[in-house]
Short mmCIF file of C-alpha atoms in Angstrom, two decimals:
data_model
loop_
_atom_site.label_atom_id
_atom_site.label_comp_id
_atom_site.label_asym_id
_atom_site.label_seq_id
_atom_site.Cartn_x
_atom_site.Cartn_y
_atom_site.Cartn_z
CA UNK A 162 10.25 -88.43 83.79
CA UNK A 163 12.79 -86.32 81.83
CA UNK A 164 10.16 -85.40 79.37
CA UNK A 165 7.79 -84.21 82.06
CA UNK A 166 10.51 -82.03 83.56
CA UNK A 167 11.22 -80.64 80.19
CA UNK A 168 7.50 -79.88 79.73
CA UNK A 169 7.21 -78.30 83.10
CA UNK A 170 10.23 -76.08 82.43
CA UNK A 171 8.90 -75.03 78.93
CA UNK A 172 5.52 -74.23 80.58
CA UNK A 173 7.28 -72.06 83.26
CA UNK A 174 9.34 -70.25 80.55
CA UNK A 175 6.23 -69.67 78.42
CA UNK A 176 4.27 -68.42 81.53
CA UNK A 177 7.06 -66.07 82.41
CA UNK A 178 7.07 -64.65 78.89
CA UNK A 179 3.33 -64.36 79.02
CA UNK A 180 3.39 -62.47 82.21
CA UNK A 181 6.11 -60.13 81.04
CA UNK A 182 4.02 -59.40 77.85
CA UNK A 183 0.85 -58.73 79.97
CA UNK A 184 2.81 -56.29 82.10
CA UNK A 185 3.76 -54.41 79.00
CA UNK A 186 0.14 -53.70 78.06
CA UNK A 187 -0.35 -50.49 80.14
CA UNK A 188 2.89 -48.93 78.77
CA UNK A 189 1.77 -49.78 75.18
CA UNK A 190 -1.64 -48.15 75.92
CA UNK A 191 0.10 -44.99 77.03
CA UNK A 192 2.23 -45.02 74.05
CA UNK A 193 -0.74 -45.53 71.69
CA UNK A 194 -2.63 -42.60 73.31
CA UNK A 195 0.47 -40.35 72.94
CA UNK A 196 0.86 -41.39 69.36
CA UNK A 197 -2.85 -40.75 68.72
CA UNK A 198 -2.62 -37.24 70.28
CA UNK A 199 0.40 -36.38 68.28
CA UNK A 200 -1.27 -37.67 65.13
CA UNK A 201 -4.35 -35.55 65.77
CA UNK A 202 -2.10 -32.39 66.28
CA UNK A 203 -0.19 -33.12 63.05
CA UNK A 204 -3.49 -33.54 61.14
CA UNK A 205 -4.85 -30.29 62.50
CA UNK A 206 -1.67 -28.50 61.57
CA UNK A 207 -1.62 -30.10 58.14
CA UNK A 208 -5.26 -29.08 57.49
CA UNK A 209 -4.49 -25.47 58.50
CA UNK A 210 -1.44 -25.40 56.11
CA UNK A 211 -3.44 -27.01 53.25
CA UNK A 212 -6.22 -24.55 53.73
CA UNK A 213 -3.71 -21.62 53.54
CA UNK A 214 -1.79 -23.07 50.53
CA UNK A 215 -4.96 -24.18 48.71
CA UNK A 216 -6.52 -20.60 49.04
CA UNK A 217 -3.60 -18.22 48.92
CA UNK A 218 -5.84 -15.50 47.58
CA UNK A 219 -8.21 -15.83 50.66
CA UNK A 220 -5.21 -15.67 53.03
CA UNK A 221 -3.83 -12.74 51.19
CA UNK A 222 -7.12 -10.93 51.41
CA UNK A 223 -7.32 -11.82 55.10
CA UNK A 224 -3.81 -10.47 55.73
CA UNK A 225 -4.58 -7.34 53.57
CA UNK A 226 -7.75 -6.53 55.59
CA UNK A 227 -6.05 -7.10 58.81
CA UNK A 228 -3.07 -4.87 57.78
CA UNK A 229 -5.57 -2.06 57.14
CA UNK A 230 -7.25 -2.59 60.44
CA UNK A 231 -3.96 -2.56 62.38
CA UNK A 232 -2.75 0.60 60.53
CA UNK A 233 -6.11 2.28 61.34
CA UNK A 234 -5.73 1.22 65.02
CA UNK A 235 -2.20 2.67 65.27
CA UNK A 236 -3.24 6.03 63.63
CA UNK A 237 -6.41 6.16 65.80
CA UNK A 238 -4.68 5.70 69.19
CA UNK A 239 -1.59 7.69 68.28
CA UNK A 240 -3.54 10.87 67.31
CA UNK A 241 -6.28 10.66 70.02
CA UNK A 242 -6.22 11.69 73.72
CA UNK A 243 -6.22 8.75 76.04
CA UNK A 244 -9.47 9.92 77.74
CA UNK A 245 -11.45 8.84 74.60
CA UNK A 246 -9.69 5.52 73.95
CA UNK A 247 -12.58 3.38 75.32
CA UNK A 248 -14.97 5.03 72.67
CA UNK A 249 -12.63 5.37 69.64
CA UNK A 250 -10.92 1.98 69.91
CA UNK A 251 -14.04 -0.10 70.74
CA UNK A 252 -14.38 -2.79 68.00
CA UNK A 253 -10.76 -2.40 66.88
CA UNK A 254 -9.20 -3.79 69.98
CA UNK A 255 -10.12 -5.94 72.92
CA UNK A 256 -10.90 -4.26 76.31
CA UNK A 257 -7.57 -5.58 77.56
CA UNK A 258 -5.61 -3.71 74.96
CA UNK A 259 -7.57 -0.64 75.39
CA UNK A 260 -6.90 -0.78 79.18
CA UNK A 261 -3.14 -1.33 78.58
CA UNK A 262 -2.94 1.54 76.21
CA UNK A 263 -4.81 3.87 78.55
CA UNK A 264 -2.75 2.88 81.71
CA UNK A 265 0.70 1.87 80.42
CA UNK A 266 1.64 2.92 76.88
CA UNK A 267 -0.02 6.34 76.69
CA UNK A 268 1.51 8.02 79.68
CA UNK A 269 5.02 7.02 78.54
CA UNK A 270 4.44 8.40 75.08
CA UNK A 271 4.04 12.19 74.39
CA UNK A 272 0.61 12.35 72.60
CA UNK A 273 -0.05 16.14 72.61
CA UNK A 274 -2.76 17.95 70.61
CA UNK A 275 0.04 19.48 68.39
CA UNK A 276 1.91 16.30 67.65
CA UNK A 277 0.70 14.30 64.63
CA UNK A 278 1.75 10.87 64.22
CA UNK A 279 2.23 9.20 60.78
CA UNK A 280 2.42 5.43 60.46
CA UNK A 281 5.35 4.86 58.06
CA UNK A 282 5.50 1.20 58.57
CA UNK A 283 3.16 -1.66 59.38
CA UNK A 284 4.91 -5.00 58.60
CA UNK A 285 3.71 -8.49 59.14
CA UNK A 286 5.81 -10.67 61.47
CA UNK A 287 3.80 -13.88 61.24
CA UNK A 288 1.13 -14.67 58.74
CA UNK A 289 0.31 -18.21 59.70
CA UNK A 290 -2.79 -19.23 61.64
CA UNK A 291 -5.58 -17.09 62.95
CA UNK A 292 -3.38 -14.72 65.02
CA UNK A 293 -1.38 -12.39 62.77
CA UNK A 294 1.62 -10.65 64.24
CA UNK A 295 2.62 -7.11 63.12
CA UNK A 296 5.37 -4.66 63.69
CA UNK A 297 4.05 -1.00 63.55
CA UNK A 298 6.02 2.26 63.86
CA UNK A 299 4.28 5.60 64.58
CA UNK A 300 6.33 8.65 63.93
CA UNK A 301 6.09 12.40 64.82
CA UNK A 302 8.57 15.18 64.55
CA UNK A 303 9.61 14.69 68.12
CA UNK A 304 9.64 10.94 68.52
CA UNK A 305 8.99 7.53 67.10
CA UNK A 306 7.37 4.47 68.76
CA UNK A 307 7.31 0.83 67.74
CA UNK A 308 4.80 -1.83 68.61
CA UNK A 309 4.29 -5.45 68.20
CA UNK A 310 0.63 -6.05 67.61
CA UNK A 311 -1.30 -9.32 67.54
CA UNK A 312 -4.46 -9.28 65.42
CA UNK A 313 -6.92 -12.16 65.79
CA UNK A 314 -8.72 -12.77 62.48
CA UNK A 315 -11.39 -14.92 64.17
CA UNK A 316 -12.33 -12.15 66.55
CA UNK A 317 -11.37 -9.36 63.94
CA UNK A 318 -9.62 -7.21 66.57
CA UNK A 319 -6.26 -6.55 68.13
CA UNK A 320 -5.80 -8.88 71.08
CA UNK A 321 -2.30 -8.11 72.28
CA UNK A 322 0.35 -5.55 71.85
CA UNK A 323 3.65 -4.41 73.33
CA UNK A 324 5.88 -1.36 72.91
CA UNK A 325 9.47 -1.92 71.61
CA UNK A 326 12.69 0.17 71.96
CA UNK A 327 13.82 1.84 68.82
CA UNK A 328 17.28 2.11 67.50
CA UNK A 329 18.44 3.13 64.10
CA UNK A 330 16.54 4.96 61.39
CA UNK A 331 13.42 5.58 63.32
CA UNK A 332 15.26 6.53 66.60
CA UNK A 333 14.70 10.34 66.56
CA UNK A 334 13.67 11.10 70.19
CA UNK A 335 15.13 14.26 71.59
#
């Protein structure tokens, strides 16, 4: 009798442990899915890094071409009247950027026929990934303006930009 009670107790304990383990399965499935997603993201990031590291010349060429495009873009919109932005900037920038320039940036900056803007600085802020970020300064005798510009190397055009406040060496607004 004592052995049968002991067996029943052992069976109940083992059944309790089994039920507890079965209740953990959904949590473990969630943890597995989360770990697989994280692993996939890490692998994608690693592949991009390996591609950039394994082909630095190609990345350097990509950045060099993009810098020339951004410089050309800043010179073009700085020295053109806003009325022809949609024609002159087509292919260099997305329609969103062209609309922002026409409606937002240009009216707040004096782009007259007499003012000629030089682009003394186009510097890269972020060279990793397909979106390169630049800092550009356009300078005339009367004022200087700075922009952050995002260039998408897949689309081969400027996809975003914003105007910055200048202080220091380029701050010559009167």
